[in-house]
Amino acid sequence: MRLTVNGEVHELEADTLADLLALLDYEGDWLATAVNGDLVHRTDRRNHRLNDSDRIEILSPMQGG
Amino acid sequence: MPHFYGTEVRSRLLLGTARYPSPAILAEAVRRSAIDIVTVSLRRETAGGRAGGTFFELIRELGVRVLPNTAGCHSVSEAVLTAKMAREVFSTSWIKLEVIGHHDTLQPDVFGLVEAARILVGEGFEVFPYTTDDLVVAERLLNAGCKVLMPWCAPIGSAMGPQNLPALRAMRAEYPDVPLIVDAGIGRPSHAAAVMELGYDAVLLNTAVAGAADPAAMAEAFAKAIDAGHAAFHAGMLEPRDMAVPSTPVIGKAVFS
């Protein structure tokens, strides 16, 4: 399955958003996720099924002004 | 002390967290200035969550309130989504809303700003809009549900200091009961004192502290200048005159010739 994660195209198999995070070794309760421009809450990642060509954003806290 | 969306804060200085020489120096700047609120951002995580996690821990250890921002967003949809993601991460409804309209000046896209503010207020956010000093825009933001305004005084990071004091003065006069925070463009403590002398409630800055030779000392200098400006506003300052006025009484003066 073709997924774009933070702007980079990946070929991998992940049923759910939670699976994808585990597969790419993302961890921590400070991550925010969105799929195709919509927020996916932390508690919904396990149930959020991914589809081919999905665009996933994974954001975390960063220095800012 | 000022209230932002019903929350009383203990410092009139808000600090950004970017561009410090090290996390330790950021922490020292926060401690020495005794600030209450820091701004933080969200970015694409590239290290499996660990880079953001390290920074998140640092912020948590500071024990301050977090004002997440939508820095770098150039569209309404980007800003709205980033705000929602920030609420997810930081568990706060506060959002410093930036919708950037110009790549070089980083001037707010005030049309997009108003639209994004309206959407976010509708979603339960407490919006701190980074805006220009334009009164009409301010009115629209208030109508959209913003209860705090954050006008710039000069372009972000420029350190130019207040470029249009009459406009800032007019905004203060127009909205005496709205918390007003000058955001962006402050370079020196004297700039911060100048806007506080207009009766502003607080100042948000980043580069002027982070880029100083000694950021912690500069943060403390800003905190003092802001307090001084605030106290001066409430003490009632003299208006300038064209002519000299002797401060020593003329009556009773000795005559020696």
Short mmCIF file of C-alpha atoms in Angstrom, two decimals:
data_model
loop_
_atom_site.label_atom_id
_atom_site.label_comp_id
_atom_site.label_asym_id
_atom_site.label_seq_id
_atom_site.Cartn_x
_atom_site.Cartn_y
_atom_site.Cartn_z
CA MET A 1 0.00 0.00 0.00
CA ARG A 2 1.24 3.45 -0.90
CA LEU A 3 1.13 5.93 1.98
CA THR A 4 2.51 9.43 2.20
CA VAL A 5 3.82 10.03 5.69
CA ASN A 6 4.96 13.55 6.52
CA GLY A 7 5.44 14.21 2.84
CA GLU A 8 7.45 11.06 2.10
CA VAL A 9 6.01 8.20 0.09
CA HIS A 10 6.23 4.77 1.71
CA GLU A 11 5.32 1.35 0.36
CA LEU A 12 4.16 -0.62 3.35
CA GLU A 13 1.27 -2.56 4.82
CA ALA A 14 -0.57 -1.13 7.79
CA ASP A 15 -4.23 -1.79 8.52
CA THR A 16 -4.73 1.03 10.97
CA LEU A 17 -3.08 4.30 11.92
CA ALA A 18 -1.92 2.72 15.19
CA ASP A 19 -0.28 -0.09 13.17
CA LEU A 20 1.49 2.47 11.01
CA LEU A 21 2.88 4.34 14.02
CA ALA A 22 4.18 1.08 15.46
CA LEU A 23 5.64 0.01 12.12
CA LEU A 24 7.52 3.28 11.73
CA ASP A 25 8.61 3.16 15.37
CA TYR A 26 6.70 6.22 16.51
CA GLU A 27 5.95 6.35 20.18
CA GLY A 28 4.84 8.82 22.83
CA ASP A 29 1.64 10.52 23.91
CA TRP A 30 2.79 13.89 22.52
CA LEU A 31 2.18 12.95 18.89
CA ALA A 32 -0.71 14.37 16.93
CA THR A 33 -1.96 12.63 13.82
CA ALA A 34 -4.02 13.60 10.81
CA VAL A 35 -5.12 11.60 7.80
CA ASN A 36 -6.03 13.34 4.55
CA GLY A 37 -6.28 16.67 6.32
CA ASP A 38 -8.47 15.55 9.22
CA LEU A 39 -7.36 15.14 12.81
CA VAL A 40 -7.43 11.58 14.08
CA HIS A 41 -7.64 11.61 17.86
CA ARG A 42 -5.21 9.56 19.89
CA THR A 43 -8.02 7.31 21.03
CA ASP A 44 -9.22 6.69 17.47
CA ARG A 45 -5.93 5.59 15.93
CA ARG A 46 -6.54 1.93 16.62
CA ASN A 47 -9.85 2.02 14.79
CA HIS A 48 -8.83 4.28 11.95
CA ARG A 49 -8.31 2.08 8.90
CA LEU A 50 -5.82 3.24 6.29
CA ASN A 51 -6.39 3.15 2.55
CA ASP A 52 -4.09 3.24 -0.42
CA SER A 53 -2.88 6.80 -1.21
CA ASP A 54 -3.71 8.14 2.24
CA ARG A 55 -1.73 11.17 3.37
CA ILE A 56 -0.68 10.97 7.00
CA GLU A 57 0.76 13.76 9.07
CA ILE A 58 2.52 13.06 12.36
CA LEU A 59 3.38 16.17 14.34
CA SER A 60 5.10 16.69 17.65
CA PRO A 61 6.05 19.65 19.85
CA MET A 62 8.79 21.86 18.58
CA GLN A 63 10.42 25.13 19.55
CA GLY A 64 8.43 28.09 18.29
CA GLY A 65 7.72 31.75 18.81
CA MET B 1 -2.41 40.83 36.66
CA PRO B 2 -4.08 40.28 33.31
CA HIS B 3 -6.68 37.64 32.61
CA PHE B 4 -6.64 35.75 29.34
CA TYR B 5 -9.86 33.85 28.75
CA GLY B 6 -10.58 33.86 32.45
CA THR B 7 -7.13 32.69 33.48
CA GLU B 8 -5.06 35.06 35.58
CA VAL B 9 -1.41 35.05 34.62
CA ARG B 10 1.46 36.12 36.83
CA SER B 11 3.74 37.71 34.26
CA ARG B 12 3.17 40.23 31.49
CA LEU B 13 5.98 38.73 29.46
CA LEU B 14 5.29 35.75 27.22
CA LEU B 15 8.27 34.02 25.67
CA GLY B 16 8.70 32.02 22.51
CA THR B 17 10.86 28.92 22.75
CA ALA B 18 12.73 29.01 19.44
CA ARG B 19 16.35 29.75 18.58
CA TYR B 20 17.88 29.50 22.04
CA PRO B 21 21.49 28.33 22.13
CA SER B 22 20.43 25.32 24.22
CA PRO B 23 17.45 23.93 26.12
CA ALA B 24 19.24 24.75 29.38
CA ILE B 25 19.51 28.41 28.41
CA LEU B 26 15.82 28.49 27.48
CA ALA B 27 15.00 27.04 30.90
CA GLU B 28 17.22 29.60 32.61
CA ALA B 29 15.58 32.44 30.68
CA VAL B 30 12.15 31.23 31.81
CA ARG B 31 13.27 30.96 35.41
CA ARG B 32 15.01 34.31 35.64
CA SER B 33 12.17 36.23 34.04
CA ALA B 34 9.57 34.35 36.12
CA ILE B 35 7.25 34.08 33.17
CA ASP B 36 4.07 32.09 33.13
CA ILE B 37 3.44 31.35 29.46
CA VAL B 38 5.62 30.02 26.65
CA THR B 39 4.70 29.58 23.02
CA VAL B 40 5.52 26.35 21.26
CA SER B 41 4.98 24.98 17.81
CA LEU B 42 4.21 21.71 16.08
CA ARG B 43 6.32 20.23 13.33
CA ARG B 44 6.59 17.00 11.41
CA GLU B 45 8.25 14.45 13.62
CA THR B 46 11.18 12.69 11.99
CA ALA B 47 12.71 10.78 14.87
CA GLY B 48 9.92 8.40 15.73
CA GLY B 49 8.52 10.76 18.32
CA ARG B 50 11.64 11.06 20.38
CA ALA B 51 12.73 14.55 19.27
CA GLY B 52 9.36 16.06 20.11
CA GLY B 53 9.22 14.02 23.28
CA THR B 54 12.48 15.44 24.56
CA PHE B 55 11.29 18.98 23.97
CA PHE B 56 7.88 18.22 25.45
CA GLU B 57 9.51 16.96 28.64
CA LEU B 58 11.56 20.14 28.89
CA ILE B 59 8.44 22.27 28.61
CA ARG B 60 6.60 20.18 31.18
CA GLU B 61 9.50 20.52 33.61
CA LEU B 62 9.37 24.31 33.29
CA GLY B 63 5.97 24.23 34.93
CA VAL B 64 4.58 26.99 32.73
CA ARG B 65 1.42 27.33 30.72
CA VAL B 66 1.69 26.46 27.02
CA LEU B 67 0.33 28.65 24.26
CA PRO B 68 0.68 26.54 21.11
CA ASN B 69 0.94 28.39 17.83
CA THR B 70 0.11 27.79 14.20
CA ALA B 71 3.36 29.36 13.02
CA GLY B 72 4.14 28.85 9.38
CA CYS B 73 0.57 28.19 8.33
CA HIS B 74 -0.34 30.01 5.15
CA SER B 75 -3.94 28.93 4.76
CA VAL B 76 -7.07 28.73 6.85
CA SER B 77 -7.30 24.95 6.52
CA GLU B 78 -3.66 24.47 7.56
CA ALA B 79 -4.08 26.74 10.58
CA VAL B 80 -7.31 25.10 11.69
CA LEU B 81 -5.89 21.59 11.42
CA THR B 82 -2.67 22.58 13.17
CA ALA B 83 -4.70 24.13 15.99
CA LYS B 84 -6.68 20.92 16.40
CA MET B 85 -3.48 18.88 16.45
CA ALA B 86 -1.98 21.25 19.02
CA ARG B 87 -5.00 20.83 21.26
CA GLU B 88 -4.54 17.08 21.00
CA VAL B 89 -0.90 17.31 22.07
CA PHE B 90 -1.01 20.02 24.72
CA SER B 91 -4.49 19.50 26.13
CA THR B 92 -5.23 23.20 25.99
CA SER B 93 -7.85 25.18 24.13
CA TRP B 94 -5.52 28.15 23.86
CA ILE B 95 -4.10 28.74 20.41
CA LYS B 96 -1.88 31.51 19.09
CA LEU B 97 -3.40 31.78 15.66
CA GLU B 98 -1.10 32.69 12.81
CA VAL B 99 -2.18 32.73 9.21
CA ILE B 100 0.78 34.12 7.33
CA GLY B 101 -0.01 36.16 4.24
CA HIS B 102 3.38 37.24 2.98
CA HIS B 103 6.53 35.15 2.75
CA ASP B 104 9.00 37.97 3.31
CA THR B 105 7.35 40.13 5.94
CA LEU B 106 5.41 37.29 7.60
CA GLN B 107 2.55 39.75 7.73
CA PRO B 108 -0.71 38.10 8.78
CA ASP B 109 -3.28 37.30 6.14
CA VAL B 110 -5.94 39.14 8.06
CA PHE B 111 -8.79 37.83 5.91
CA GLY B 112 -7.76 34.24 6.51
CA LEU B 113 -7.09 35.05 10.14
CA VAL B 114 -10.65 36.21 10.74
CA GLU B 115 -12.05 33.17 8.94
CA ALA B 116 -9.84 30.74 10.86
CA ALA B 117 -10.63 32.49 14.15
CA ARG B 118 -14.35 32.12 13.55
CA ILE B 119 -13.99 28.41 12.80
CA LEU B 120 -11.79 27.76 15.81
CA VAL B 121 -13.99 29.71 18.22
CA GLY B 122 -16.85 27.57 16.96
CA GLU B 123 -14.78 24.49 17.81
CA GLY B 124 -14.28 25.68 21.37
CA PHE B 125 -10.83 27.22 21.01
CA GLU B 126 -9.67 30.28 22.92
CA VAL B 127 -7.94 32.17 20.17
CA PHE B 128 -4.99 34.55 20.53
CA PRO B 129 -4.79 36.04 17.03
CA TYR B 130 -1.49 37.37 15.71
CA THR B 131 -2.77 40.35 13.78
CA THR B 132 -1.81 43.74 12.40
CA ASP B 133 -2.55 46.99 14.22
CA ASP B 134 -5.62 47.60 12.03
CA LEU B 135 -8.72 48.53 13.98
CA VAL B 136 -11.15 47.14 11.42
CA VAL B 137 -9.46 43.76 11.53
CA ALA B 138 -9.49 43.92 15.32
CA GLU B 139 -13.23 44.53 15.25
CA ARG B 140 -13.77 41.54 12.96
CA LEU B 141 -11.66 39.32 15.20
CA LEU B 142 -13.66 40.35 18.24
CA ASN B 143 -16.88 39.73 16.33
CA ALA B 144 -15.53 36.28 15.45
CA GLY B 145 -15.27 35.53 19.16
CA CYS B 146 -11.67 36.39 20.03
CA LYS B 147 -11.34 37.79 23.54
CA VAL B 148 -7.65 38.67 23.27
CA LEU B 149 -5.85 40.53 20.47
CA MET B 150 -2.17 40.29 19.61
CA PRO B 151 -1.16 43.08 17.25
CA TRP B 152 2.34 43.17 15.82
CA CYS B 153 4.46 46.25 16.36
CA ALA B 154 6.90 45.38 13.56
CA PRO B 155 7.59 42.34 11.37
CA ILE B 156 8.43 39.09 13.16
CA GLY B 157 12.06 38.85 14.19
CA SER B 158 12.88 42.31 12.84
CA ALA B 159 13.74 43.83 16.25
CA MET B 160 12.64 47.18 14.81
CA GLY B 161 10.42 48.03 17.75
CA PRO B 162 7.08 49.82 17.50
CA GLN B 163 6.63 51.27 14.03
CA ASN B 164 3.20 52.76 14.54
CA LEU B 165 2.62 53.88 18.09
CA PRO B 166 -0.47 55.92 17.18
CA ALA B 167 -2.13 52.78 15.79
CA LEU B 168 -1.32 50.82 18.94
CA ARG B 169 -2.56 53.72 21.05
CA ALA B 170 -5.79 53.82 19.07
CA MET B 171 -6.36 50.11 19.58
CA ARG B 172 -5.88 50.49 23.33
CA ALA B 173 -8.30 53.42 23.40
CA GLU B 174 -10.88 51.57 21.30
CA TYR B 175 -10.82 48.40 23.38
CA PRO B 176 -10.07 49.36 26.98
CA ASP B 177 -11.40 46.06 28.31
CA VAL B 178 -9.88 43.63 25.81
CA PRO B 179 -6.55 42.09 26.84
CA LEU B 180 -4.00 43.33 24.30
CA ILE B 181 -0.62 41.67 23.82
CA VAL B 182 1.99 43.12 21.51
CA ASP B 183 3.38 40.22 19.51
CA ALA B 184 6.32 40.42 17.14
CA GLY B 185 8.87 43.07 16.29
CA ILE B 186 10.17 43.94 19.75
CA GLY B 187 13.97 44.22 19.80
CA ARG B 188 14.89 45.90 23.05
CA PRO B 189 13.52 46.27 26.56
CA SER B 190 12.91 49.95 25.82
CA HIS B 191 10.59 48.90 22.96
CA ALA B 192 8.66 46.71 25.36
CA ALA B 193 8.47 49.51 27.92
CA ALA B 194 7.20 51.87 25.22
CA VAL B 195 4.25 49.68 24.28
CA MET B 196 3.48 48.92 27.91
CA GLU B 197 3.41 52.67 28.58
CA LEU B 198 0.51 52.78 26.11
CA GLY B 199 -1.42 50.56 28.49
CA TYR B 200 -0.92 47.21 26.82
CA ASP B 201 -1.42 44.17 28.97
CA ALA B 202 1.55 42.08 27.93
CA VAL B 203 4.29 41.51 25.39
CA LEU B 204 5.15 38.33 23.54
CA LEU B 205 8.63 38.02 22.15
CA ASN B 206 11.19 35.44 21.20
CA THR B 207 14.15 36.45 19.05
CA ALA B 208 15.12 39.48 21.12
CA VAL B 209 15.75 37.16 24.05
CA ALA B 210 16.88 33.99 22.29
CA GLY B 211 19.29 35.91 20.07
CA ALA B 212 20.85 37.98 22.86
CA ALA B 213 24.39 37.30 23.96
CA ASP B 214 23.02 36.30 27.36
CA PRO B 215 19.39 35.23 26.84
CA ALA B 216 18.60 34.67 30.51
CA ALA B 217 19.86 38.11 31.49
CA MET B 218 17.95 39.64 28.60
CA ALA B 219 14.74 37.86 29.59
CA GLU B 220 15.08 39.36 33.05
CA ALA B 221 15.75 42.79 31.55
CA PHE B 222 12.58 42.51 29.47
CA ALA B 223 10.53 41.44 32.47
CA LYS B 224 11.70 44.50 34.39
CA ALA B 225 11.09 46.85 31.46
CA ILE B 226 7.60 45.48 31.00
CA ASP B 227 6.78 45.91 34.64
CA ALA B 228 8.20 49.44 34.55
CA GLY B 229 6.16 50.36 31.48
CA HIS B 230 3.02 48.95 33.04
CA ALA B 231 3.60 50.82 36.31
CA ALA B 232 4.32 54.04 34.42
CA PHE B 233 1.07 53.80 32.46
CA HIS B 234 -0.94 53.49 35.63
CA ALA B 235 1.09 56.21 37.41
CA GLY B 236 0.08 58.77 34.78
CA MET B 237 2.84 60.25 32.66
CA LEU B 238 3.50 63.85 31.69
CA GLU B 239 2.68 64.97 28.20
CA PRO B 240 5.61 66.52 26.34
CA ARG B 241 5.75 70.30 25.96
CA ASP B 242 7.38 72.55 23.41
CA MET B 243 8.88 74.91 25.98
CA ALA B 244 11.08 74.52 29.04
CA VAL B 245 9.35 74.62 32.40
CA PRO B 246 11.57 75.21 35.45
CA SER B 247 11.24 72.50 38.02
CA THR B 248 12.68 74.64 40.83
CA PRO B 249 10.34 77.38 42.10
CA VAL B 250 11.24 80.84 40.83
CA ILE B 251 9.66 82.65 43.79
CA GLY B 252 12.13 83.41 46.62
CA LYS B 253 15.16 83.16 44.41
CA ALA B 254 18.20 85.14 45.78
CA VAL B 255 19.32 88.18 43.82
CA PHE B 256 23.11 88.63 43.81
CA SER B 257 23.52 91.59 41.53
#
